mmCIF file of C-alpha atoms in Angstrom:
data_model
loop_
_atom_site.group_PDB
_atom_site.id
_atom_site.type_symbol
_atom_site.label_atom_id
_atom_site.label_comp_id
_atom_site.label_asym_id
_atom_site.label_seq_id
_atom_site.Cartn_x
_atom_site.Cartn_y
_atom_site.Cartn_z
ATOM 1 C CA UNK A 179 -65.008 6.184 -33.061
ATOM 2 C CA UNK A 180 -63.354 8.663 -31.248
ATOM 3 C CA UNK A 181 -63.682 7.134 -27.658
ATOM 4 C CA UNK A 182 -61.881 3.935 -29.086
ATOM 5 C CA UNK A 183 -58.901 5.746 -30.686
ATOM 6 C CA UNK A 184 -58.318 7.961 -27.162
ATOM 7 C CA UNK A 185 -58.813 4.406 -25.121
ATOM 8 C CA UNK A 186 -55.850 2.975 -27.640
ATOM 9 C CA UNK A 187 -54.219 6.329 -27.606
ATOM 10 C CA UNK A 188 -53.696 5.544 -23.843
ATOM 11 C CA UNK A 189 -52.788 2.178 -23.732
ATOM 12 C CA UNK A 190 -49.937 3.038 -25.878
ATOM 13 C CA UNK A 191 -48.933 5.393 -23.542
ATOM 14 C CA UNK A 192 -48.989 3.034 -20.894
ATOM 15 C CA UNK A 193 -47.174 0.557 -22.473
ATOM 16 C CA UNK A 194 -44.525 2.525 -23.334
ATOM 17 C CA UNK A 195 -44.148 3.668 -20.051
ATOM 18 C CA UNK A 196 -43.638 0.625 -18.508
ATOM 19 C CA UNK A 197 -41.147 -0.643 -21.373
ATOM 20 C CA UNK A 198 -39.009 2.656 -19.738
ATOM 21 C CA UNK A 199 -38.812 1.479 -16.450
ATOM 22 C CA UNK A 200 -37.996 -2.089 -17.045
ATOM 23 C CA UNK A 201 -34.771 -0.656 -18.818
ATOM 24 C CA UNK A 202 -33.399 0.988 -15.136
ATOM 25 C CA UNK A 203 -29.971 -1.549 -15.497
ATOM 26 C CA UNK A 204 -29.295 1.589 -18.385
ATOM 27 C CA UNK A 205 -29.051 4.747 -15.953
ATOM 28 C CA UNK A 206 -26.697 2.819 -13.383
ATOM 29 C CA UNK A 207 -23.396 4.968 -13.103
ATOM 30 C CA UNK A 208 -20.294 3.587 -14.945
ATOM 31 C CA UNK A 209 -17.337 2.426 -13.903
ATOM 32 C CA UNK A 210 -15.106 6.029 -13.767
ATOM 33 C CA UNK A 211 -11.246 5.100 -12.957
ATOM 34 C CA UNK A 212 -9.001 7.701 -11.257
ATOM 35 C CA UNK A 213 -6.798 9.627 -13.587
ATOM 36 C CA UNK A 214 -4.028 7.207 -12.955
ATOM 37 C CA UNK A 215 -5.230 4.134 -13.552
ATOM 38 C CA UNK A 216 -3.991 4.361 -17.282
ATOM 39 C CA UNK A 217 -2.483 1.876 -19.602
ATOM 40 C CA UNK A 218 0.983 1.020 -17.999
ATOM 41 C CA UNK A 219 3.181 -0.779 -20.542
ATOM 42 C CA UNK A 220 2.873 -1.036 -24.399
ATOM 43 C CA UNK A 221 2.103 -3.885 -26.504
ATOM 44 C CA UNK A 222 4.891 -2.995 -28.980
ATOM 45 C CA UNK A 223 7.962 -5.623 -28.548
ATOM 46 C CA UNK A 224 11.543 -4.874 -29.252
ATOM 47 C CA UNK A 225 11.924 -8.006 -31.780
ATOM 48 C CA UNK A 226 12.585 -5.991 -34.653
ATOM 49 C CA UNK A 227 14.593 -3.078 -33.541
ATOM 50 C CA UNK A 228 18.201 -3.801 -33.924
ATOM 51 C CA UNK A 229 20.672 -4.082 -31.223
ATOM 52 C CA UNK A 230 22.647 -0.240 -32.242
ATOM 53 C CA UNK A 231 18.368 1.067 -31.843
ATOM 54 C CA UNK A 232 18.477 -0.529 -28.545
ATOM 55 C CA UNK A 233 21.838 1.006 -27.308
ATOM 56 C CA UNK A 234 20.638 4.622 -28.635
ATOM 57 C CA UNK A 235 17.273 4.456 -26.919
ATOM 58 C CA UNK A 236 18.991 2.958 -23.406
ATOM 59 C CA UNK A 237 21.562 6.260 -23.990
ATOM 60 C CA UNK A 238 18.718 8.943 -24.341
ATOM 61 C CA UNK A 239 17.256 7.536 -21.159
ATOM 62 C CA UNK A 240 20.635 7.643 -19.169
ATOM 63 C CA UNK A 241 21.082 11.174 -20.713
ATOM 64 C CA UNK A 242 18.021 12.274 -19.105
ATOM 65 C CA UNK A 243 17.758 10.401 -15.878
ATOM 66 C CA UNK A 244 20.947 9.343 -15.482
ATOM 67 C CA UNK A 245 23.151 6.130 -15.238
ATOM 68 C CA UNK A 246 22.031 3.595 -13.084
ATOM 69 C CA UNK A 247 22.756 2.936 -9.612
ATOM 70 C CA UNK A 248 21.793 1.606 -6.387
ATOM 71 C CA UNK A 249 20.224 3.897 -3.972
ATOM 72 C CA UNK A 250 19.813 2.715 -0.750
ATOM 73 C CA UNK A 251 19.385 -0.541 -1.456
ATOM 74 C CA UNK A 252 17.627 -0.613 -4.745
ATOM 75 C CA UNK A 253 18.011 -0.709 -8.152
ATOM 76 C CA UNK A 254 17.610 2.839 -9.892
ATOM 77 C CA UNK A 255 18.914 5.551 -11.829
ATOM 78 C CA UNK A 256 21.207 8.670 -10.287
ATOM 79 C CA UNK A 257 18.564 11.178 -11.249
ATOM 80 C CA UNK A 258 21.036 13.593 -12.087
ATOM 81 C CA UNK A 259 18.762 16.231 -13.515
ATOM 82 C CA UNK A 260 15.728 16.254 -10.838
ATOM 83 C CA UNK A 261 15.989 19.859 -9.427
ATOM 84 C CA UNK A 262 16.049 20.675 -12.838
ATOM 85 C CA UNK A 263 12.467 19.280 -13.865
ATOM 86 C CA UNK A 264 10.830 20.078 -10.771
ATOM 87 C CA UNK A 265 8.272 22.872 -11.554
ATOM 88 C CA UNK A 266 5.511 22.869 -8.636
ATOM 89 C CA UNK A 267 6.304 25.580 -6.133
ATOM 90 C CA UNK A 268 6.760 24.551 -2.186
ATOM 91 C CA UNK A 269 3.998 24.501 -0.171
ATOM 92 C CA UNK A 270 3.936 26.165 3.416
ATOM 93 C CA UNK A 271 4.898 24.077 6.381
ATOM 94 C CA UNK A 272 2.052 24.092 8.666
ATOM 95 C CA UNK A 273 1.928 23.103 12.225
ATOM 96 C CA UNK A 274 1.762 18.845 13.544
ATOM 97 C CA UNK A 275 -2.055 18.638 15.231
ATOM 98 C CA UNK A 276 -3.161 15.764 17.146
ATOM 99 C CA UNK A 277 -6.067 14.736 14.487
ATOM 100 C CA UNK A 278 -4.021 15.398 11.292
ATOM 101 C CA UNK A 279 -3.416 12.559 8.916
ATOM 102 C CA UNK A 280 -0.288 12.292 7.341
ATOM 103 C CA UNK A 281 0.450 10.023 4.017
ATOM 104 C CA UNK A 282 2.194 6.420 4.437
ATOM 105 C CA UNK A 283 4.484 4.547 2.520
ATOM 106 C CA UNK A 284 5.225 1.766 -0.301
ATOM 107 C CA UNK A 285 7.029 -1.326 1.198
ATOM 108 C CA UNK A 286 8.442 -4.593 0.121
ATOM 109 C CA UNK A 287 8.151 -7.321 2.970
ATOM 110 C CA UNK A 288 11.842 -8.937 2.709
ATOM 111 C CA UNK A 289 11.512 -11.304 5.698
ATOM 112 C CA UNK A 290 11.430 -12.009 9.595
ATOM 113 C CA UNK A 291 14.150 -11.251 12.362
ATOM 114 C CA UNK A 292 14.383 -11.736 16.013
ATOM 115 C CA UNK A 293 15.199 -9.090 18.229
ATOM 116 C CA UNK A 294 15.608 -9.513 21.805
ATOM 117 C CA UNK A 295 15.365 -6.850 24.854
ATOM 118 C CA UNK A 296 17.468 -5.725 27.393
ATOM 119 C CA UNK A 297 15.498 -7.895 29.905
ATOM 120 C CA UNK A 298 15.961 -10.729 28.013
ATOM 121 C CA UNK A 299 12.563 -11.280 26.172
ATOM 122 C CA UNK A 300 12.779 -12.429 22.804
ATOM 123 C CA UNK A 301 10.442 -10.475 20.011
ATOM 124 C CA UNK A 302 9.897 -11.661 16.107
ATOM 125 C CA UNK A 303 9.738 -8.504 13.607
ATOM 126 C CA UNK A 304 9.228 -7.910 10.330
ATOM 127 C CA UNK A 305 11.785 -6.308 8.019
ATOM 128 C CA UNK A 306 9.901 -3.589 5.616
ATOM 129 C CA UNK A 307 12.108 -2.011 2.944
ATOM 130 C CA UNK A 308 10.798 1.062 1.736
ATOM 131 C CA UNK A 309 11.726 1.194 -2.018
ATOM 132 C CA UNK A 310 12.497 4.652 -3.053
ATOM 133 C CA UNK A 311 8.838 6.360 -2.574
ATOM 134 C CA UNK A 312 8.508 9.605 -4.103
ATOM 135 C CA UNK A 313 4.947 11.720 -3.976
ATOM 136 C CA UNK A 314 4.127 12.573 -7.303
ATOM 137 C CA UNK A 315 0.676 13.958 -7.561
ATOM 138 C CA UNK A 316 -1.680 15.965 -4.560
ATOM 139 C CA UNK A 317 -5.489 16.290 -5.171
ATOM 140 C CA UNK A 318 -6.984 19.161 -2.816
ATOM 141 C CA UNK A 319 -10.441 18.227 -1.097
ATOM 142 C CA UNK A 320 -12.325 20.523 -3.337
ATOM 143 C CA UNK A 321 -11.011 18.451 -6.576
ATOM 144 C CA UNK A 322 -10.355 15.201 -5.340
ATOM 145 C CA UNK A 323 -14.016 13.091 -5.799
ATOM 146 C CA UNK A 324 -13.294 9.332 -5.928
ATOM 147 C CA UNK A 325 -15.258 6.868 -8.109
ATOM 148 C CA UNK A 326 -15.391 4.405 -5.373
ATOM 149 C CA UNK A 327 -15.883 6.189 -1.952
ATOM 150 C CA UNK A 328 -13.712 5.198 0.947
ATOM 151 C CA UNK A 329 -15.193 3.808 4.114
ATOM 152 C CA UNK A 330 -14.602 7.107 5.970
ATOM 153 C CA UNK A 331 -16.250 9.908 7.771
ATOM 154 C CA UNK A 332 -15.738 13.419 6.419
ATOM 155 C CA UNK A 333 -14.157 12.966 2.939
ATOM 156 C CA UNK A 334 -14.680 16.081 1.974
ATOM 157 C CA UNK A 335 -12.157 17.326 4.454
ATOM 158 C CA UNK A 336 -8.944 15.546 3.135
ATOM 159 C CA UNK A 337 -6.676 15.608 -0.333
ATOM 160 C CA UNK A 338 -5.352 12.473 -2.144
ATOM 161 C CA UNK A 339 -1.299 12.218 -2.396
ATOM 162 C CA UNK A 340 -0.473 9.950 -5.125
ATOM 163 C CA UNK A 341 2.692 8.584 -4.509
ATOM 164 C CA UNK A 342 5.323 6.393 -6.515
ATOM 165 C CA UNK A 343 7.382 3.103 -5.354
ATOM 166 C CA UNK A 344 10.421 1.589 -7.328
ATOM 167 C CA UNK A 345 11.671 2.870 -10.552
ATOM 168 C CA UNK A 346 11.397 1.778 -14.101
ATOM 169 C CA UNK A 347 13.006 2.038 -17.578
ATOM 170 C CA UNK A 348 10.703 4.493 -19.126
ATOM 171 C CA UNK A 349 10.971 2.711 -22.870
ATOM 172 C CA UNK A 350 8.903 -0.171 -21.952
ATOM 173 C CA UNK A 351 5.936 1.992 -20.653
ATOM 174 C CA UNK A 352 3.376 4.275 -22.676
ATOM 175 C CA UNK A 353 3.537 8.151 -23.167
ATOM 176 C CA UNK A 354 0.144 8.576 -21.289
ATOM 177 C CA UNK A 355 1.214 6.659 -17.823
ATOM 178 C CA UNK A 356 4.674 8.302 -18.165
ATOM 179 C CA UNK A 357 2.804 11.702 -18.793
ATOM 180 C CA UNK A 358 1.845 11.336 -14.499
ATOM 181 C CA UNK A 359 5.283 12.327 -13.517
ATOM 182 C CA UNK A 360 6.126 14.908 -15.894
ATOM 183 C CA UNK A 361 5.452 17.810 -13.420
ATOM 184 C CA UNK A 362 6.737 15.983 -10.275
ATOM 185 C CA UNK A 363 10.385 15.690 -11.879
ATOM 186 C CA UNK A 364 11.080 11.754 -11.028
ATOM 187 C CA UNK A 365 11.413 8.870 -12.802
ATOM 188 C CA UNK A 366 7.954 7.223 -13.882
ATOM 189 C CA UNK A 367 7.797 4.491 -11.237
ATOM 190 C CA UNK A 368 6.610 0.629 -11.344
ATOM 191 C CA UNK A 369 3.824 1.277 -8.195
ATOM 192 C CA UNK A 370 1.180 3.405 -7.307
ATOM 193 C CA UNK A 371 -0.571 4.217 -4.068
ATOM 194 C CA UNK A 372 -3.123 6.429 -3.157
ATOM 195 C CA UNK A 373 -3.434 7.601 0.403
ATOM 196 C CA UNK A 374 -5.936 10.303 1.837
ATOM 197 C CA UNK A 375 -3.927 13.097 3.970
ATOM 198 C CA UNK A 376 -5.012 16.122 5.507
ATOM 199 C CA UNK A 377 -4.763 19.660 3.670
ATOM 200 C CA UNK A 378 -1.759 20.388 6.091
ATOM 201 C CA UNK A 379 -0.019 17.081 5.409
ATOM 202 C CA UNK A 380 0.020 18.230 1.170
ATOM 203 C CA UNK A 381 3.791 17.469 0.309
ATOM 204 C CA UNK A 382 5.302 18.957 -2.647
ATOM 205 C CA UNK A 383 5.609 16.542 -5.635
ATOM 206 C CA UNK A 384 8.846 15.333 -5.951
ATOM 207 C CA UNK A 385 10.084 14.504 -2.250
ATOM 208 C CA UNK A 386 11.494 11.868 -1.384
ATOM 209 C CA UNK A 387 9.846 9.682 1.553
ATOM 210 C CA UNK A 388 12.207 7.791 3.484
ATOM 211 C CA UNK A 389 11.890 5.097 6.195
ATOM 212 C CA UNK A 390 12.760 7.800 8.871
ATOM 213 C CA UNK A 391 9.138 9.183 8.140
ATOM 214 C CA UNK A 392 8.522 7.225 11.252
ATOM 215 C CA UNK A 393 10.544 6.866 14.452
ATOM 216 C CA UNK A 394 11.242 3.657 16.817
ATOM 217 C CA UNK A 395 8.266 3.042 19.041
ATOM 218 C CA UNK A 396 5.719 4.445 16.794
ATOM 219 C CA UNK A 397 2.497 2.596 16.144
ATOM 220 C CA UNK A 398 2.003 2.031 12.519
ATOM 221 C CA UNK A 399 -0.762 -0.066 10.260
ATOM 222 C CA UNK A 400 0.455 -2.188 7.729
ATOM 223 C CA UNK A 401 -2.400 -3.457 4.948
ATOM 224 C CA UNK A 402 -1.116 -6.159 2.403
ATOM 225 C CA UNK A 403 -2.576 -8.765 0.304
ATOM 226 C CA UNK A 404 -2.790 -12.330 1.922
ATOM 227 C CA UNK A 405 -0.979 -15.222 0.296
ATOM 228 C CA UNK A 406 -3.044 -17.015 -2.085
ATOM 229 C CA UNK A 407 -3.717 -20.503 -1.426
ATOM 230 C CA UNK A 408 -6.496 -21.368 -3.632
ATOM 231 C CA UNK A 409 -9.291 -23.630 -3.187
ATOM 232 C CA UNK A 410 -8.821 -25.584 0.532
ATOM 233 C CA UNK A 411 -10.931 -27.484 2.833
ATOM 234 C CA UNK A 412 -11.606 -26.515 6.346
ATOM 235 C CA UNK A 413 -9.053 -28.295 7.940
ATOM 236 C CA UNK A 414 -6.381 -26.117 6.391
ATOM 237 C CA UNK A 415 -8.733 -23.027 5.690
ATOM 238 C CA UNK A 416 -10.543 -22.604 9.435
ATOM 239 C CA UNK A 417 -8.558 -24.926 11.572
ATOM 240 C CA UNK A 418 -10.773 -28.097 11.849
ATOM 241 C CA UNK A 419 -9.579 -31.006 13.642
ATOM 242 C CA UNK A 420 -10.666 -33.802 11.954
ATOM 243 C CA UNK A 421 -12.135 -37.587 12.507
ATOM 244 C CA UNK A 422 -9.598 -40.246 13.855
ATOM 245 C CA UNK A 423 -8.205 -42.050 11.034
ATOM 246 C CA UNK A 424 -9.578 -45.453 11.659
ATOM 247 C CA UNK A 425 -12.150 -46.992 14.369
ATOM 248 C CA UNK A 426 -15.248 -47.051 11.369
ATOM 249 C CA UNK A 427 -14.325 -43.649 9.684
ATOM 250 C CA UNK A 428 -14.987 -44.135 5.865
ATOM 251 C CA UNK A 429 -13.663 -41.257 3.891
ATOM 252 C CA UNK A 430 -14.885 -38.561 6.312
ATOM 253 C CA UNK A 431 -10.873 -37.663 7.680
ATOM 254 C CA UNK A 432 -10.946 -34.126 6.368
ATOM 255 C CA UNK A 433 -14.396 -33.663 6.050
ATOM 256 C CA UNK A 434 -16.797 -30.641 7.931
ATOM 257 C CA UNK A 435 -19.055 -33.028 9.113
ATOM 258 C CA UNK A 436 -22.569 -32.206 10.365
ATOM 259 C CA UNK A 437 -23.531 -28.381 9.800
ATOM 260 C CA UNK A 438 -26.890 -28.662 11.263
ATOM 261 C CA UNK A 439 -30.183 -27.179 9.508
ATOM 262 C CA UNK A 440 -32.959 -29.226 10.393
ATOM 263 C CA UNK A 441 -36.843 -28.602 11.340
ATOM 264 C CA UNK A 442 -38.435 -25.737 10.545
ATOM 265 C CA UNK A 443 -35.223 -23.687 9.650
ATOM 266 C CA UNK A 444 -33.606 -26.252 7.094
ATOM 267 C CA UNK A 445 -30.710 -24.028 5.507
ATOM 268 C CA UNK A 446 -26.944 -22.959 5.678
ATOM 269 C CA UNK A 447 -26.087 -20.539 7.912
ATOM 270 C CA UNK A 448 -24.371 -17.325 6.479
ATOM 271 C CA UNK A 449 -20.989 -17.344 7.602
ATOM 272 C CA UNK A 450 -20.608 -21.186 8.378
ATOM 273 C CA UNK A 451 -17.323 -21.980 8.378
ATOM 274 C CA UNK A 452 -16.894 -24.543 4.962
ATOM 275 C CA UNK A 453 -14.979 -24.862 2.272
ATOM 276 C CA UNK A 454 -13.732 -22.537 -0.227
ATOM 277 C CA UNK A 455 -11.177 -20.011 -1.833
ATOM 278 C CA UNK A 456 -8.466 -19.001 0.875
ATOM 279 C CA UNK A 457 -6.306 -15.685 0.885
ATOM 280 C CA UNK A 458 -5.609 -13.414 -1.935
ATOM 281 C CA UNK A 459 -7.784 -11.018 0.308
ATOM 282 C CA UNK A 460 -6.576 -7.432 1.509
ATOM 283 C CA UNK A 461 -6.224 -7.682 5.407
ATOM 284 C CA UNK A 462 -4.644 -4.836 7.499
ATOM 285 C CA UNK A 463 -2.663 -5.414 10.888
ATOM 286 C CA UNK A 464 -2.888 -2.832 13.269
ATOM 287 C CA UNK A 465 -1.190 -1.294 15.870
ATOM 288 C CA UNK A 466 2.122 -2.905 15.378
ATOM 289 C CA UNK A 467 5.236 -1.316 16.732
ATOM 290 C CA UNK A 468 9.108 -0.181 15.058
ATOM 291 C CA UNK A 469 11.839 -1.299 17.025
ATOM 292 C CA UNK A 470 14.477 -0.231 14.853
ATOM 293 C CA UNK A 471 15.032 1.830 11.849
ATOM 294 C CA UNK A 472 18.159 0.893 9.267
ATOM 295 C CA UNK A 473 18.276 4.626 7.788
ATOM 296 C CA UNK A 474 21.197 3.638 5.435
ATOM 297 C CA UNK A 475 18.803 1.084 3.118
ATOM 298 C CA UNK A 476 15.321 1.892 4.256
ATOM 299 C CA UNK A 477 14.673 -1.357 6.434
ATOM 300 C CA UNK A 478 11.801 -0.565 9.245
ATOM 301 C CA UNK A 479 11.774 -3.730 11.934
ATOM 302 C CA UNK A 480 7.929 -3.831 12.499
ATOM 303 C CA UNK A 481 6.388 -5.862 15.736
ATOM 304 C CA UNK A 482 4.813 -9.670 14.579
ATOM 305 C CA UNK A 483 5.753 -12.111 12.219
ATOM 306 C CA UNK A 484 1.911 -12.262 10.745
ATOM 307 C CA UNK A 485 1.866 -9.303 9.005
ATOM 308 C CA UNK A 486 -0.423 -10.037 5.465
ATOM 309 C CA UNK A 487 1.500 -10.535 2.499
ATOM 310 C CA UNK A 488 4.037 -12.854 0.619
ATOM 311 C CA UNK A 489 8.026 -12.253 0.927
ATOM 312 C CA UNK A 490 8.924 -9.783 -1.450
ATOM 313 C CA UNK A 491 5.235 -8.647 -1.504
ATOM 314 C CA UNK A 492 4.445 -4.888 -1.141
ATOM 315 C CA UNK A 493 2.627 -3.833 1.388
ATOM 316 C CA UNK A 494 1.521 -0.034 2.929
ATOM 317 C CA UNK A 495 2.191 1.475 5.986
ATOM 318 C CA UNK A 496 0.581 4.360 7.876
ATOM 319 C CA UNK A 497 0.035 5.601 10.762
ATOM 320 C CA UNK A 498 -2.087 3.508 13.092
ATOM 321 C CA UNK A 499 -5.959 4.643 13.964
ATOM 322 C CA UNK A 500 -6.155 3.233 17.070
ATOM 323 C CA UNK A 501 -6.895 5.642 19.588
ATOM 324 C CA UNK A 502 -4.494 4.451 22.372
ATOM 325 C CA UNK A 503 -1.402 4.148 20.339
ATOM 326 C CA UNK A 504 -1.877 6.996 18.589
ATOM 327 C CA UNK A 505 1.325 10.210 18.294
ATOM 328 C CA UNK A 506 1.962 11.819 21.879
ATOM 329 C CA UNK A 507 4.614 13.877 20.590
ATOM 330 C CA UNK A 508 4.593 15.546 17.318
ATOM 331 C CA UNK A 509 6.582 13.554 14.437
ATOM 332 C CA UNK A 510 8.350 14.266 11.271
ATOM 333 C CA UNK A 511 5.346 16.480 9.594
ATOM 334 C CA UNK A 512 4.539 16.296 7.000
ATOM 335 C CA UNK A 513 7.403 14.461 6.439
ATOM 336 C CA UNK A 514 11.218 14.250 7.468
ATOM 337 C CA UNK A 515 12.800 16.756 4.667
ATOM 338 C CA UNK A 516 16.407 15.584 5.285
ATOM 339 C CA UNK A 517 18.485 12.490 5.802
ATOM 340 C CA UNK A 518 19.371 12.014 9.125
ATOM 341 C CA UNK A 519 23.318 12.171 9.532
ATOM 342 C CA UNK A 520 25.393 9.865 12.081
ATOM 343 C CA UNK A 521 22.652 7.684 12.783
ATOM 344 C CA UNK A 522 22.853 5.036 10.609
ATOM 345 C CA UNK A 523 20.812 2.508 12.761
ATOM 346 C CA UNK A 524 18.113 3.796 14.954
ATOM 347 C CA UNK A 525 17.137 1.504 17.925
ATOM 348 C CA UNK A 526 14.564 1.395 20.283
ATOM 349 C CA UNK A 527 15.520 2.000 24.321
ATOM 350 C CA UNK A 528 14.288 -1.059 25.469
ATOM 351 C CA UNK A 529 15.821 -3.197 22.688
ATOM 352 C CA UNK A 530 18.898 -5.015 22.867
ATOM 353 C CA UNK A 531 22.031 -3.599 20.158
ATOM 354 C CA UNK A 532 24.136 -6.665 19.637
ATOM 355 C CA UNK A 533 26.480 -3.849 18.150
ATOM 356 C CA UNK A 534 27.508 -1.793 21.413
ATOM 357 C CA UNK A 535 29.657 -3.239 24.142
ATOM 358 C CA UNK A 536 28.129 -5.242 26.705
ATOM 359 C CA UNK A 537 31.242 -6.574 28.122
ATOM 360 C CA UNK A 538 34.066 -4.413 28.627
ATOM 361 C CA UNK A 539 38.002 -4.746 30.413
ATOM 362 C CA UNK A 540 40.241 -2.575 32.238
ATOM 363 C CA UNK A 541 43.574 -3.778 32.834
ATOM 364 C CA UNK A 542 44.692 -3.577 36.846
ATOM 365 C CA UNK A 543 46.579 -0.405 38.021
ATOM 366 C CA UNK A 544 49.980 -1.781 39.286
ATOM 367 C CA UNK A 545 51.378 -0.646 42.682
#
């Protein structure tokens, strides 16, 4: 009697062991956002708050941020009282070293421009407007540990700057998201980035970022979102050529055709070129070059007309990894502080400026 109740004893305890580990989908980590990925605009509408409500509301907000305006370019507020709410304290200025990693900026791609140079070569740019950036939140190493880890060596060695693109009435958005740039003293802003920068590239939150963070003939990265396009075939999607249209071709005009798999080895290849969803994809061009800088509305002329993205799309731009192309000389670090004054348009030596004089006249000294 007591042999048999030990013998069930155990397979109980077997049992229920082996219920345990069939239940391993439980102890997978969960999905853990960064602080600022929080609920951006609220679900209350304005249908029953009466037009003199409205007015009131809009004249608390210009009270406090000002009236708006256009700031180089784009539509904001004046910002009146920003020195005012500003309550981090400066951080020290550290020397520019060949392997530091400075943060990038928030762009809108407006559209493509030719530029020609002075030996008559003709190049197609890219006009990038930067659209009032601000940094508005730094993460040291020792506190900054991501949910999803980037694909990069050493982590543990660089901060997170969280910084702000394009600014927003702050009625239509929640107290939580507009609680992120309470201590940076800026407007809460439409778009966020996150960009991983060395301890000595920290900026204080609350500067602005400018286009002349970079100079002409620097090699920057620019990483966008392709244009969607949706389901397409492969004559559109990879390029194919196609059948001839008649001479016994029967609805096989467009069509991939034979993709082999036969014999022992009867399957699809991975990465066989076929049919399927096309852009919408985040693709990164590298090593592309400024030829001019518009310092007046924030308008970087970046090498290549193929730069990912849609026209009025935003896109990010940092400094390029490519070893080759990489700073010589030390630039604006970790940022340029101050607007640059008498140079409103910044152009590279070898490029052509259609503004200067290229032909000019002398009248004849008479005898």
């Amino acid at each position: 009697m007591l042999h048999s109740l030990i013998r069930d004893f155990l397979k109980l305890r077997l049992c229920t062991t082996l219920q345990v580990r069939e239940k391993g989908h439980l102890s997978r980590p969960h999905l853990r956002n960064p602080s600022w990925f929080l609920r951006k605009e609220r679900k209350m509408r304005d249908n029953l708050i009466t037009s003199e409500n409205k007015s009131f509301v809009q004249e608390i907000v210009h009270d406090v941020y000002g009236q708006p305006s256009i700031i180089k370019g784009v539509q904001s507020y004046s910002q009146k009282c920003q020195t005012q709410l500003v309550k981090t304290e400066d951080l020290e200025v550290q020397p520019w070293t060949p392997y530091a990693r400075r943060t990038g900026l928030i762009a809108r791609k407006i559209g493509q421009y030719p530029l020609w140079l002075k030996n008559g070569e003709k190049i197609r740019t890219t006009l990038l407007h930067v659209v009032e950036n601000y940094a508005i939140k730094y993460t040291p190493p020792e506190e900054y540990k991501p949910a999803h880890r980037p694909k990069m060596a050493e982590l543990n060695k660089y901060g997170c700057l969280l910084v702000g693109a394009e600014s927003c009435d702050p009625s239509i958005l929640t107290k939580e998201y507009c609680n992120l740039f309470k201590n940076s003293g800026v407007m809460p802003k439409r778009h966020l980035a996150r960009f991983i920068i060395s301890p000595s590239a920290a900026i204080t939150p609350g500067t602005p970022l400018n286009a002349n963070h970079f100079r002409v003939g620097d090699y920057v990265d620019v990483r966008g979102k392709t244009v969607d396009h949706g389901f397409q075939g492969v004559v559109k999607r990879h390029g194919f050529k196609g059948m001839p249209a008649s001479h016994g071709v029967t609805k096989t005009h467009r069509r991939p055709g034979n993709i082999g798999g036969g014999g022992e080895k009867g399957r699809v290849w991975p990465g066989t070129k076929l049919p399927g969803h096309m852009g919408n994809r985040w693709r990164k061009a590298k090593g592309l070059r400024i030829w001019r800088i518009n310092n007046k509305y924030n308008v970087l002329w970046v090498q290549g007309s193929a730069i990912p993205g849609s026209t009025n799309g935003l896109v990010y731009i940092y400094d390029t990894i490519l070893p080759l192309r990489r700073h010589k000389i030390p630039p604006p670090f970790p940022t340029a502080l101050n607007d640059p004054e008498g140079c409103e348009d910044v152009w590279f030596e070898d490029v052509h400026n259609f503004k200067s004089e290229t032909i000019t006249f002398k009248p004849e000294e008479q005898n």
